[in-house]
PDB file of C-alpha atoms in Angstrom:
ATOM      1  CA  MET A  89     122.535 137.453 150.831  1.00 45.00           C
ATOM      2  CA  ALA A  90     120.391 140.128 152.294  1.00 44.00           C
ATOM      3  CA  GLN A  91     116.940 140.158 150.959  1.00 55.00           C
ATOM      4  CA  SER A  92     115.378 143.632 150.405  1.00 56.00           C
ATOM      5  CA  ASN A  93     112.292 142.697 152.749  1.00 60.00           C
ATOM      6  CA  GLN A  94     115.002 142.037 155.353  1.00 83.00           C
ATOM      7  CA  LEU A  95     116.693 145.624 155.296  1.00 90.00           C
ATOM      8  CA  THR A  96     115.766 148.499 157.483  1.00 92.00           C
ATOM      9  CA  ARG A  97     113.946 151.535 156.065  1.00 92.00           C
ATOM     10  CA  TRP A  98     117.142 153.419 155.794  1.00 95.00           C
ATOM     11  CA  GLN A  99     118.832 150.501 153.995  1.00 94.00           C
ATOM     12  CA  ARG A 100     115.944 150.305 151.599  1.00 94.00           C
ATOM     13  CA  LEU A 101     116.198 153.814 150.864  1.00 96.00           C
ATOM     14  CA  ARG A 102     119.915 153.517 150.244  1.00 95.00           C
ATOM     15  CA  LEU A 103     119.355 150.680 147.832  1.00 95.00           C
ATOM     16  CA  ARG A 104     116.803 152.586 145.764  1.00 95.00           C
ATOM     17  CA  LEU A 105     119.136 155.664 145.633  1.00 95.00           C
ATOM     18  CA  MET A 106     122.188 153.365 144.419  1.00 94.00           C
ATOM     19  CA  ARG A 107     119.921 151.567 141.864  1.00 93.00           C
ATOM     20  CA  SER A 108     118.822 154.943 140.603  1.00 95.00           C
ATOM     21  CA  THR A 109     122.318 156.305 140.363  1.00 93.00           C
ATOM     22  CA  LEU A 110     123.701 153.258 138.539  1.00 92.00           C
ATOM     23  CA  ARG A 111     120.818 153.171 135.938  1.00 93.00           C
ATOM     24  CA  GLY A 112     121.414 156.874 135.419  1.00 94.00           C
ATOM     25  CA  LEU A 113     124.983 156.348 134.842  1.00 92.00           C
ATOM     26  CA  ALA A 114     124.062 153.393 132.391  1.00 91.00           C
ATOM     27  CA  ARG A 115     122.128 155.786 130.312  1.00 92.00           C
ATOM     28  CA  LEU A 116     124.979 158.364 129.699  1.00 94.00           C
ATOM     29  CA  PRO A 117     126.687 158.575 126.467  1.00 93.00           C
ATOM     30  CA  ARG A 118     129.799 156.232 126.364  1.00 90.00           C
ATOM     31  CA  SER A 119     131.803 158.971 124.921  1.00 94.00           C
ATOM     32  CA  PHE A 120     131.125 161.239 127.990  1.00 96.00           C
ATOM     33  CA  VAL A 121     131.926 158.403 130.389  1.00 95.00           C
ATOM     34  CA  ASP A 122     135.215 157.615 128.651  1.00 95.00           C
ATOM     35  CA  LYS A 123     136.250 161.238 127.951  1.00 97.00           C
ATOM     36  CA  VAL A 124     135.136 162.983 131.061  1.00 97.00           C
ATOM     37  CA  LEU A 125     134.292 160.591 133.873  1.00 97.00           C
ATOM     38  CA  VAL A 126     136.924 158.056 133.584  1.00 97.00           C
ATOM     39  CA  PRO A 127     139.930 160.564 133.558  1.00 98.00           C
ATOM     40  CA  SER A 128     138.398 162.315 136.490  1.00 98.00           C
ATOM     41  CA  LEU A 129     137.998 159.062 138.520  1.00 97.00           C
ATOM     42  CA  ASP A 130     141.481 158.008 137.189  1.00 98.00           C
ATOM     43  CA  TRP A 131     142.880 161.165 138.627  1.00 98.00           C
ATOM     44  CA  LEU A 132     141.165 160.928 142.087  1.00 98.00           C
ATOM     45  CA  LEU A 133     142.150 157.273 142.713  1.00 98.00           C
ATOM     46  CA  TYR A 134     145.833 157.791 141.740  1.00 97.00           C
ATOM     47  CA  HIS A 135     146.612 161.212 142.707  1.00 97.00           C
ATOM     48  CA  LEU A 136     144.219 162.345 145.480  1.00 97.00           C
ATOM     49  CA  PHE A 137     143.190 159.271 147.282  1.00 97.00           C
ATOM     50  CA  LYS A 138     146.101 157.148 146.198  1.00 97.00           C
ATOM     51  CA  TYR A 139     143.936 154.172 146.580  1.00 97.00           C
ATOM     52  CA  ARG A 140     146.078 151.285 147.710  1.00 97.00           C
ATOM     53  CA  ARG A 141     148.988 152.802 145.643  1.00 97.00           C
ATOM     54  CA  GLN A 142     151.578 151.037 147.934  1.00 97.00           C
ATOM     55  CA  VAL A 143     149.866 147.742 147.503  1.00 97.00           C
ATOM     56  CA  VAL A 144     149.693 148.221 143.771  1.00 98.00           C
ATOM     57  CA  GLU A 145     153.285 149.286 143.246  1.00 97.00           C
ATOM     58  CA  GLU A 146     154.785 146.777 145.500  1.00 97.00           C
ATOM     59  CA  ASN A 147     152.940 143.866 143.879  1.00 97.00           C
ATOM     60  CA  ILE A 148     153.993 144.970 140.372  1.00 98.00           C
ATOM     61  CA  ARG A 149     157.549 145.560 141.475  1.00 97.00           C
ATOM     62  CA  LEU A 150     158.005 142.152 142.896  1.00 94.00           C
ATOM     63  CA  THR A 151     156.062 140.474 140.241  1.00 95.00           C
ATOM     64  CA  LEU A 152     156.817 141.905 137.060  1.00 97.00           C
ATOM     65  CA  THR A 153     160.429 141.578 137.380  1.00 95.00           C
ATOM     66  CA  ASP A 154     161.335 141.393 133.553  1.00 95.00           C
ATOM     67  CA  LEU A 155     160.011 144.953 133.141  1.00 96.00           C
ATOM     68  CA  SER A 156     162.217 147.999 133.917  1.00 97.00           C
ATOM     69  CA  PRO A 157     161.187 150.384 136.766  1.00 97.00           C
ATOM     70  CA  ALA A 158     159.812 152.805 134.263  1.00 98.00           C
ATOM     71  CA  GLU A 159     157.793 149.980 132.491  1.00 98.00           C
ATOM     72  CA  GLN A 160     156.388 148.918 136.089  1.00 98.00           C
ATOM     73  CA  LYS A 161     155.472 152.278 136.797  1.00 97.00           C
ATOM     74  CA  THR A 162     153.457 152.592 133.366  1.00 98.00           C
ATOM     75  CA  VAL A 163     151.681 149.358 134.212  1.00 98.00           C
ATOM     76  CA  GLY A 164     150.597 150.813 137.569  1.00 98.00           C
ATOM     77  CA  LYS A 165     149.316 153.947 136.050  1.00 98.00           C
ATOM     78  CA  ARG A 166     147.315 152.108 133.376  1.00 98.00           C
ATOM     79  CA  PHE A 167     145.915 149.855 135.978  1.00 98.00           C
ATOM     80  CA  TYR A 168     144.343 152.912 137.662  1.00 98.00           C
ATOM     81  CA  ARG A 169     142.790 153.919 134.288  1.00 98.00           C
ATOM     82  CA  HIS A 170     141.489 150.334 133.674  1.00 97.00           C
ATOM     83  CA  LEU A 171     140.194 150.497 137.386  1.00 97.00           C
ATOM     84  CA  ALA A 172     138.370 153.765 136.875  1.00 97.00           C
ATOM     85  CA  GLU A 173     136.780 152.286 133.465  1.00 95.00           C
ATOM     86  CA  LEU A 174     135.697 148.934 135.315  1.00 94.00           C
ATOM     87  CA  MET A 175     133.991 151.088 138.241  1.00 93.00           C
ATOM     88  CA  LEU A 176     132.156 153.398 135.829  1.00 94.00           C
ATOM     89  CA  HIS A 177     131.252 150.883 133.020  1.00 91.00           C
ATOM     90  CA  GLU A 178     129.943 148.417 135.610  1.00 88.00           C
ATOM     91  CA  ALA A 179     126.323 149.919 135.265  1.00 88.00           C
ATOM     92  CA  ARG A 180     126.532 149.621 131.621  1.00 86.00           C
ATOM     93  CA  TYR A 181     127.319 145.965 131.964  1.00 87.00           C
ATOM     94  CA  ALA A 182     124.557 145.296 134.384  1.00 89.00           C
ATOM     95  CA  TYR A 183     121.877 147.640 133.369  1.00 89.00           C
ATOM     96  CA  GLY A 184     122.266 147.688 129.628  1.00 85.00           C
ATOM     97  CA  SER A 185     119.885 145.670 127.401  1.00 87.00           C
ATOM     98  CA  ASP A 186     120.700 142.205 126.334  1.00 88.00           C
ATOM     99  CA  GLU A 187     121.613 143.341 122.889  1.00 89.00           C
ATOM    100  CA  ARG A 188     124.100 146.035 124.146  1.00 86.00           C
ATOM    101  CA  VAL A 189     125.692 143.692 126.456  1.00 88.00           C
ATOM    102  CA  ARG A 190     126.275 141.107 123.519  1.00 88.00           C
ATOM    103  CA  GLN A 191     128.105 144.008 121.684  1.00 87.00           C
ATOM    104  CA  LEU A 192     130.241 144.557 124.786  1.00 88.00           C
ATOM    105  CA  PHE A 193     131.064 140.895 125.309  1.00 91.00           C
ATOM    106  CA  ARG A 194     131.310 137.842 123.252  1.00 90.00           C
ATOM    107  CA  LEU A 195     131.993 134.143 124.175  1.00 92.00           C
ATOM    108  CA  GLU A 196     134.087 131.771 122.162  1.00 91.00           C
ATOM    109  CA  GLN A 197     134.810 128.124 122.023  1.00 90.00           C
ATOM    110  CA  THR A 198     131.344 127.380 123.417  1.00 92.00           C
ATOM    111  CA  GLU A 199     131.600 124.144 121.472  1.00 95.00           C
ATOM    112  CA  LEU A 200     133.527 122.680 124.456  1.00 95.00           C
ATOM    113  CA  LEU A 201     130.395 122.914 126.391  1.00 96.00           C
ATOM    114  CA  ASP A 202     128.412 121.263 123.553  1.00 96.00           C
ATOM    115  CA  GLN A 203     131.057 118.398 123.796  1.00 97.00           C
ATOM    116  CA  LEU A 204     130.954 117.915 127.356  1.00 97.00           C
ATOM    117  CA  TYR A 205     127.033 118.165 127.444  1.00 97.00           C
ATOM    118  CA  GLU A 206     127.070 115.292 124.742  1.00 97.00           C
ATOM    119  CA  ALA A 207     129.516 113.153 126.919  1.00 97.00           C
ATOM    120  CA  GLY A 208     126.789 113.089 129.533  1.00 96.00           C
ATOM    121  CA  HIS A 209     128.265 115.825 131.930  1.00 96.00           C
ATOM    122  CA  ARG A 210     125.682 118.090 133.621  1.00 96.00           C
ATOM    123  CA  GLN A 211     128.068 120.129 135.693  1.00 97.00           C
ATOM    124  CA  VAL A 212     131.187 122.023 134.998  1.00 98.00           C
ATOM    125  CA  PHE A 213     133.334 124.653 136.687  1.00 98.00           C
ATOM    126  CA  ALA A 214     134.486 127.540 134.619  1.00 97.00           C
ATOM    127  CA  LEU A 215     137.575 129.296 136.110  1.00 97.00           C
ATOM    128  CA  LEU A 216     138.653 132.564 135.651  1.00 96.00           C
ATOM    129  CA  GLY A 217     140.759 135.547 137.185  1.00 96.00           C
ATOM    130  CA  HIS A 218     140.366 139.027 138.291  1.00 96.00           C
ATOM    131  CA  ILE A 219     141.042 140.209 134.665  1.00 96.00           C
ATOM    132  CA  GLY A 220     139.153 142.833 132.770  1.00 92.00           C
ATOM    133  CA  PRO A 221     135.446 143.170 133.561  1.00 90.00           C
ATOM    134  CA  TRP A 222     135.177 139.723 135.036  1.00 88.00           C
ATOM    135  CA  GLU A 223     131.537 140.611 136.061  1.00 83.00           C
ATOM    136  CA  LEU A 224     130.729 140.255 132.395  1.00 84.00           C
ATOM    137  CA  MET A 225     130.968 136.433 132.811  1.00 85.00           C
ATOM    138  CA  GLY A 226     127.549 136.620 134.473  1.00 84.00           C
ATOM    139  CA  SER A 227     126.267 137.759 130.961  1.00 88.00           C
ATOM    140  CA  SER A 228     127.348 134.667 129.391  1.00 88.00           C
ATOM    141  CA  SER A 229     123.974 133.183 129.315  1.00 88.00           C
ATOM    142  CA  LEU A 230     123.303 135.509 126.506  1.00 90.00           C
ATOM    143  CA  HIS A 231     125.431 133.643 124.413  1.00 91.00           C
ATOM    144  CA  LEU A 232     124.269 130.068 125.232  1.00 93.00           C
ATOM    145  CA  ASP A 233     120.945 128.082 124.801  1.00 93.00           C
ATOM    146  CA  ARG A 234     119.444 128.548 128.044  1.00 92.00           C
ATOM    147  CA  SER A 235     117.122 125.477 127.724  1.00 93.00           C
ATOM    148  CA  ARG A 236     120.366 123.474 127.933  1.00 95.00           C
ATOM    149  CA  TYR A 237     122.677 125.508 130.056  1.00 96.00           C
ATOM    150  CA  GLN A 238     122.272 127.406 133.399  1.00 96.00           C
ATOM    151  CA  LEU A 239     125.076 129.643 134.392  1.00 95.00           C
ATOM    152  CA  HIS A 240     125.855 130.325 138.245  1.00 96.00           C
ATOM    153  CA  VAL A 241     128.036 133.053 139.513  1.00 95.00           C
ATOM    154  CA  ILE A 242     129.815 132.039 142.753  1.00 95.00           C
ATOM    155  CA  TYR A 243     130.309 135.003 144.992  1.00 91.00           C
ATOM    156  CA  LYS A 244     131.431 135.791 148.665  1.00 89.00           C
ATOM    157  CA  GLN A 245     128.713 137.627 150.719  1.00 89.00           C
ATOM    158  CA  LEU A 246     129.678 141.268 151.447  1.00 89.00           C
ATOM    159  CA  HIS A 247     129.386 142.713 154.959  1.00 91.00           C
ATOM    160  CA  ASP A 248     127.353 145.496 153.774  1.00 93.00           C
ATOM    161  CA  PRO A 249     123.598 144.116 153.294  1.00 93.00           C
ATOM    162  CA  VAL A 250     123.026 147.041 150.857  1.00 94.00           C
ATOM    163  CA  ALA A 251     125.741 146.409 148.591  1.00 92.00           C
ATOM    164  CA  ASP A 252     125.381 142.776 148.906  1.00 92.00           C
ATOM    165  CA  GLN A 253     121.780 142.986 147.751  1.00 93.00           C
ATOM    166  CA  LEU A 254     122.656 145.322 144.758  1.00 92.00           C
ATOM    167  CA  THR A 255     125.534 143.198 143.687  1.00 90.00           C
ATOM    168  CA  HIS A 256     123.431 140.258 143.752  1.00 90.00           C
ATOM    169  CA  GLU A 257     120.647 141.721 141.727  1.00 90.00           C
ATOM    170  CA  MET A 258     123.136 143.179 139.218  1.00 90.00           C
ATOM    171  CA  ARG A 259     124.737 139.792 138.619  1.00 89.00           C
ATOM    172  CA  GLU A 260     121.305 138.236 137.949  1.00 91.00           C
ATOM    173  CA  LEU A 261     120.056 140.783 135.443  1.00 90.00           C
ATOM    174  CA  HIS A 262     121.271 138.811 132.462  1.00 91.00           C
ATOM    175  CA  HIS A 263     119.971 135.410 133.211  1.00 90.00           C
ATOM    176  CA  ALA A 264     122.656 134.060 135.464  1.00 93.00           C
ATOM    177  CA  ARG A 265     121.949 132.913 139.090  1.00 94.00           C
ATOM    178  CA  CYS A 266     124.125 133.548 142.175  1.00 94.00           C
ATOM    179  CA  ILE A 267     125.360 131.048 144.681  1.00 95.00           C
ATOM    180  CA  GLU A 268     127.131 132.167 147.913  1.00 94.00           C
ATOM    181  CA  MET A 269     130.456 130.422 148.114  1.00 92.00           C
ATOM    182  CA  SER A 270     129.539 128.715 151.462  1.00 92.00           C
ATOM    183  CA  GLN A 271     126.515 127.087 149.729  1.00 95.00           C
ATOM    184  CA  LEU A 272     128.431 126.015 146.594  1.00 96.00           C
ATOM    185  CA  ALA A 273     128.621 122.349 147.715  1.00 96.00           C
ATOM    186  CA  ARG A 274     125.119 122.070 148.782  1.00 97.00           C
ATOM    187  CA  ASP A 275     123.756 123.539 145.516  1.00 97.00           C
ATOM    188  CA  ILE A 276     125.828 121.171 143.457  1.00 97.00           C
ATOM    189  CA  LEU A 277     124.308 118.240 145.169  1.00 96.00           C
ATOM    190  CA  ARG A 278     120.990 119.776 144.993  1.00 96.00           C
ATOM    191  CA  HIS A 279     121.193 120.150 141.173  1.00 96.00           C
ATOM    192  CA  ARG A 280     122.366 116.553 140.898  1.00 94.00           C
ATOM    193  CA  ASP A 281     119.235 115.246 142.661  1.00 93.00           C
ATOM    194  CA  GLN A 282     116.981 117.103 140.240  1.00 92.00           C
ATOM    195  CA  GLU A 283     116.672 114.123 137.804  1.00 85.00           C
ATOM    196  CA  HIS A 284     113.971 116.122 135.677  1.00 91.00           C
ATOM    197  CA  ASP A 285     116.619 118.866 135.145  1.00 93.00           C
ATOM    198  CA  THR A 286     118.408 118.111 132.028  1.00 94.00           C
ATOM    199  CA  ARG A 287     120.420 121.121 131.716  1.00 96.00           C
ATOM    200  CA  MET A 288     124.227 121.604 132.290  1.00 97.00           C
ATOM    201  CA  HIS A 289     124.928 123.828 135.402  1.00 97.00           C
ATOM    202  CA  ILE A 290     127.856 126.041 134.875  1.00 97.00           C
ATOM    203  CA  TYR A 291     129.646 127.292 138.157  1.00 97.00           C
ATOM    204  CA  CYS A 292     131.787 130.255 137.410  1.00 96.00           C
ATOM    205  CA  LEU A 293     134.508 130.976 139.954  1.00 95.00           C
ATOM    206  CA  LEU A 294     137.262 133.482 140.403  1.00 95.00           C
ATOM    207  CA  ALA A 295     139.990 131.170 141.646  1.00 96.00           C
ATOM    208  CA  ASP A 296     142.880 133.807 141.999  1.00 95.00           C
ATOM    209  CA  GLN A 297     141.870 135.413 145.250  1.00 91.00           C
ATOM    210  CA  SER A 298     144.030 135.060 148.329  1.00 91.00           C
ATOM    211  CA  PRO A 299     142.839 132.307 150.901  1.00 93.00           C
ATOM    212  CA  SER A 300     141.893 133.315 154.244  1.00 90.00           C
ATOM    213  CA  TYR A 301     144.238 132.426 157.293  1.00 90.00           C
ATOM    214  CA  GLU A 302     142.246 129.252 157.837  1.00 90.00           C
ATOM    215  CA  GLN A 303     142.253 128.213 154.140  1.00 90.00           C
ATOM    216  CA  MET A 304     145.981 128.298 153.653  1.00 94.00           C
ATOM    217  CA  ARG A 305     146.573 124.826 152.081  1.00 93.00           C
ATOM    218  CA  TYR A 306     148.542 124.869 148.983  1.00 96.00           C
ATOM    219  CA  ALA A 307     151.084 127.246 147.264  1.00 96.00           C
ATOM    220  CA  SER A 308     152.141 127.239 143.694  1.00 96.00           C
ATOM    221  CA  VAL A 309     154.126 129.811 141.589  1.00 96.00           C
ATOM    222  CA  LEU A 310     152.691 132.919 140.029  1.00 96.00           C
ATOM    223  CA  PHE A 311     155.082 135.191 138.258  1.00 95.00           C
ATOM    224  CA  GLY A 312     158.017 133.388 140.101  1.00 92.00           C
ATOM    225  CA  ARG A 313     156.555 134.127 143.437  1.00 94.00           C
ATOM    226  CA  THR A 314     155.477 131.322 145.891  1.00 95.00           C
ATOM    227  CA  THR A 315     151.597 132.081 146.057  1.00 96.00           C
ATOM    228  CA  SER A 316     148.945 130.416 148.172  1.00 96.00           C
ATOM    229  CA  PHE A 317     145.709 129.512 146.238  1.00 96.00           C
ATOM    230  CA  VAL A 318     142.311 128.496 147.308  1.00 94.00           C
ATOM    231  CA  THR A 319     141.695 124.638 146.962  1.00 94.00           C
ATOM    232  CA  GLY A 320     138.034 124.103 147.636  1.00 93.00           C
ATOM    233  CA  TRP A 321     137.113 123.940 143.910  1.00 95.00           C
ATOM    234  CA  SER A 322     139.725 121.417 143.008  1.00 95.00           C
ATOM    235  CA  HIS A 323     138.554 119.347 145.951  1.00 95.00           C
ATOM    236  CA  LEU A 324     134.843 119.362 144.833  1.00 96.00           C
ATOM    237  CA  ALA A 325     135.952 118.728 141.242  1.00 96.00           C
ATOM    238  CA  THR A 326     137.843 115.580 141.976  1.00 96.00           C
ATOM    239  CA  LYS A 327     135.456 114.342 144.536  1.00 95.00           C
ATOM    240  CA  LEU A 328     132.464 114.804 142.244  1.00 95.00           C
ATOM    241  CA  GLN A 329     134.063 114.266 139.022  1.00 95.00           C
ATOM    242  CA  ILE A 330     133.261 117.816 137.616  1.00 97.00           C
ATOM    243  CA  PRO A 331     134.968 118.812 134.311  1.00 97.00           C
ATOM    244  CA  LEU A 332     137.168 122.148 134.623  1.00 97.00           C
ATOM    245  CA  LEU A 333     137.369 124.896 132.028  1.00 97.00           C
ATOM    246  CA  PHE A 334     139.556 127.949 132.204  1.00 97.00           C
ATOM    247  CA  CYS A 335     137.900 131.134 130.781  1.00 96.00           C
ATOM    248  CA  ASP A 336     140.432 133.356 129.111  1.00 94.00           C
ATOM    249  CA  ILE A 337     139.519 136.946 128.964  1.00 94.00           C
ATOM    250  CA  ARG A 338     141.130 139.643 126.672  1.00 94.00           C
ATOM    251  CA  HIS A 339     139.993 142.710 124.817  1.00 93.00           C
ATOM    252  CA  ASP A 340     139.399 142.733 121.044  1.00 93.00           C
ATOM    253  CA  ASP A 341     140.587 146.385 120.269  1.00 90.00           C
ATOM    254  CA  GLN A 342     139.264 146.227 116.601  1.00 90.00           C
ATOM    255  CA  ALA A 343     135.807 145.259 117.452  1.00 87.00           C
ATOM    256  CA  LYS A 344     135.750 147.214 120.774  1.00 86.00           C
ATOM    257  CA  GLN A 345     134.629 144.348 122.883  1.00 91.00           C
ATOM    258  CA  TRP A 346     135.569 141.946 125.507  1.00 93.00           C
ATOM    259  CA  VAL A 347     135.989 138.402 124.534  1.00 94.00           C
ATOM    260  CA  GLY A 348     135.757 135.218 126.840  1.00 94.00           C
ATOM    261  CA  THR A 349     137.257 132.022 125.449  1.00 95.00           C
ATOM    262  CA  PHE A 350     136.816 128.616 127.167  1.00 95.00           C
ATOM    263  CA  ARG A 351     139.687 126.239 127.335  1.00 96.00           C
ATOM    264  CA  LEU A 352     139.617 122.725 128.669  1.00 97.00           C
ATOM    265  CA  LEU A 353     141.736 122.131 131.763  1.00 96.00           C
ATOM    266  CA  CYS A 354     140.573 118.572 132.626  1.00 96.00           C
ATOM    267  CA  GLU A 355     137.342 116.561 131.757  1.00 96.00           C
ATOM    268  CA  HIS A 356     137.906 113.728 134.259  1.00 95.00           C
ATOM    269  CA  PRO A 357     139.509 115.195 137.393  1.00 95.00           C
ATOM    270  CA  THR A 358     140.722 112.580 140.038  1.00 91.00           C
ATOM    271  CA  SER A 359     142.027 112.880 143.552  1.00 86.00           C
ATOM    272  CA  GLN A 360     145.509 112.051 142.230  1.00 85.00           C
ATOM    273  CA  LEU A 361     145.327 115.410 140.011  1.00 89.00           C
ATOM    274  CA  GLN A 362     143.835 117.737 142.591  1.00 89.00           C
ATOM    275  CA  TYR A 363     146.956 119.814 143.238  1.00 93.00           C
ATOM    276  CA  GLN A 364     148.042 119.430 139.495  1.00 95.00           C
ATOM    277  CA  LEU A 365     144.860 121.091 138.623  1.00 96.00           C
ATOM    278  CA  ILE A 366     145.623 124.199 140.622  1.00 97.00           C
ATOM    279  CA  ASP A 367     149.038 124.277 138.775  1.00 97.00           C
ATOM    280  CA  ASP A 368     147.279 124.074 135.406  1.00 97.00           C
ATOM    281  CA  TYR A 369     144.914 126.852 136.418  1.00 98.00           C
ATOM    282  CA  VAL A 370     147.687 129.039 137.770  1.00 97.00           C
ATOM    283  CA  ALA A 371     149.693 128.486 134.315  1.00 97.00           C
ATOM    284  CA  GLN A 372     146.675 129.562 132.424  1.00 97.00           C
ATOM    285  CA  LEU A 373     145.940 132.562 134.678  1.00 97.00           C
ATOM    286  CA  GLU A 374     149.385 133.926 134.265  1.00 97.00           C
ATOM    287  CA  GLU A 375     149.532 133.430 130.479  1.00 97.00           C
ATOM    288  CA  ASN A 376     146.273 135.499 130.403  1.00 97.00           C
ATOM    289  CA  ILE A 377     147.563 138.301 132.597  1.00 97.00           C
ATOM    290  CA  ARG A 378     150.623 138.609 130.595  1.00 96.00           C
ATOM    291  CA  LEU A 379     148.315 139.663 127.726  1.00 95.00           C
ATOM    292  CA  ALA A 380     147.778 142.934 129.327  1.00 96.00           C
ATOM    293  CA  PRO A 381     149.201 142.988 132.666  1.00 97.00           C
ATOM    294  CA  HIS A 382     147.358 146.296 133.735  1.00 97.00           C
ATOM    295  CA  ARG A 383     143.979 144.653 133.401  1.00 97.00           C
ATOM    296  CA  TRP A 384     144.721 142.345 136.366  1.00 97.00           C
ATOM    297  CA  LEU A 385     143.458 143.520 139.877  1.00 97.00           C
ATOM    298  CA  TRP A 386     146.820 144.553 141.347  1.00 98.00           C
ATOM    299  CA  SER A 387     145.080 146.302 144.284  1.00 97.00           C
ATOM    300  CA  HIS A 388     144.254 142.946 145.750  1.00 94.00           C
ATOM    301  CA  LYS A 389     146.256 141.992 148.781  1.00 93.00           C
ATOM    302  CA  ARG A 390     147.197 138.866 146.994  1.00 93.00           C
ATOM    303  CA  TRP A 391     150.643 138.057 148.891  1.00 94.00           C
ATOM    304  CA  ARG A 392     149.274 139.339 152.489  1.00 91.00           C
ATOM    305  CA  PHE A 393     150.193 135.912 154.074  1.00 92.00           C
ATOM    306  CA  ASP A 394     153.692 134.266 153.512  1.00 92.00           C
ATOM    307  CA  PRO A 395     152.949 130.648 152.692  1.00 92.00           C
ATOM    308  CA  HIS A 396     156.165 129.661 154.727  1.00 90.00           C
ATOM    309  CA  ASP A 397     154.626 130.690 157.856  1.00 93.00           C
ATOM    310  CA  PHE A 398     151.989 127.954 157.646  1.00 94.00           C
ATOM    311  CA  PRO A 399     153.363 124.318 158.576  1.00 92.00           C
ATOM    312  CA  GLN A 400     150.465 122.437 156.827  1.00 92.00           C
ATOM    313  CA  MET A 401     151.307 124.035 153.492  1.00 94.00           C
ATOM    314  CA  VAL A 402     151.643 121.788 150.500  1.00 94.00           C
ATOM    315  CA  TYR A 403     154.037 123.139 147.765  1.00 95.00           C
ATOM    316  CA  SER A 404     153.706 122.486 144.187  1.00 95.00           C
ATOM    317  CA  PRO A 405     156.734 121.003 142.324  1.00 92.00           C
ATOM    318  CA  ARG A 406     156.803 124.300 140.511  1.00 88.00           C
ATOM    319  CA  CYS A 407     158.265 125.910 143.797  1.00 89.00           C
ATOM    320  CA  ASN A 408     161.762 126.326 143.956  1.00 76.00           C
ATOM    321  CA  HIS A 409     164.435 128.338 146.106  1.00 53.00           C
ATOM    322  CA  SER A 410     164.432 131.159 143.745  1.00 49.00           C
ATOM    323  CA  SER A 411     160.748 131.805 144.288  1.00 57.00           C
ATOM    324  CA  ILE A 412     160.074 134.948 146.606  1.00 64.00           C
TER     325      ILE A 412
END
């Protein structure tokens, strides 16, 4: 992570300008953002810039095969509206007061954390996907007893040091702590060595991103497509006996707020279960996406590599010859 005192003068100026812009955006009335700014940005992304239109449409066409072409097009158009909402409301999530964020997002099934804590666990992985405003998981500390639970957001360092610094700051505004992905194992071990620390450390991971070329190891099935997944978290969980939770994200239209719900994937992961854990995560992920398909990040180049091009690939039993 780039620290502000390591930035150049121009980069520090950019950082201040970006902070001021986002804070100003956070103060705008929600009605103005929703009725004026969101439709405008939606039109720009979809019609003018055609932001990753080909990627989005291809992903949806080859994935949501149970939908008609017209229904697939509707999902794509609704995705761009959702993306515009995410981009413009991000500042409201980050720079809003604790009380406002509690109104925007609530956390359910937190008793699972209590049960794991009482069972003696002091570390847990909370897995989620790029669904809805996933950044709101960083505000989960607002719904937890912070004397008992410490939330960590796992992230990948951005190439732009200004954007990296700003994103890091925004994720920590509501009592979460950031851990860069490459430092995760080290920090888990460091937390274990702190005998005086009786808190449970919760590591929030977005586990649905496409692995890098060097990380292609395991393929499961997502929406009928043979799909590679990162395996680092399952390796750590099985080696260090860290329980796994899935966080289901949905929108409560009546309450007009997002809801995160914990579901237990495995309390005692073992090496024999390493790949089964990934399959269980994928099944939960697909179920969560199907609740509102347009709220998943379709613009991500999720299938940029063909798993069959990698001889070392291990395939899930869920894979079959009918998978794409």
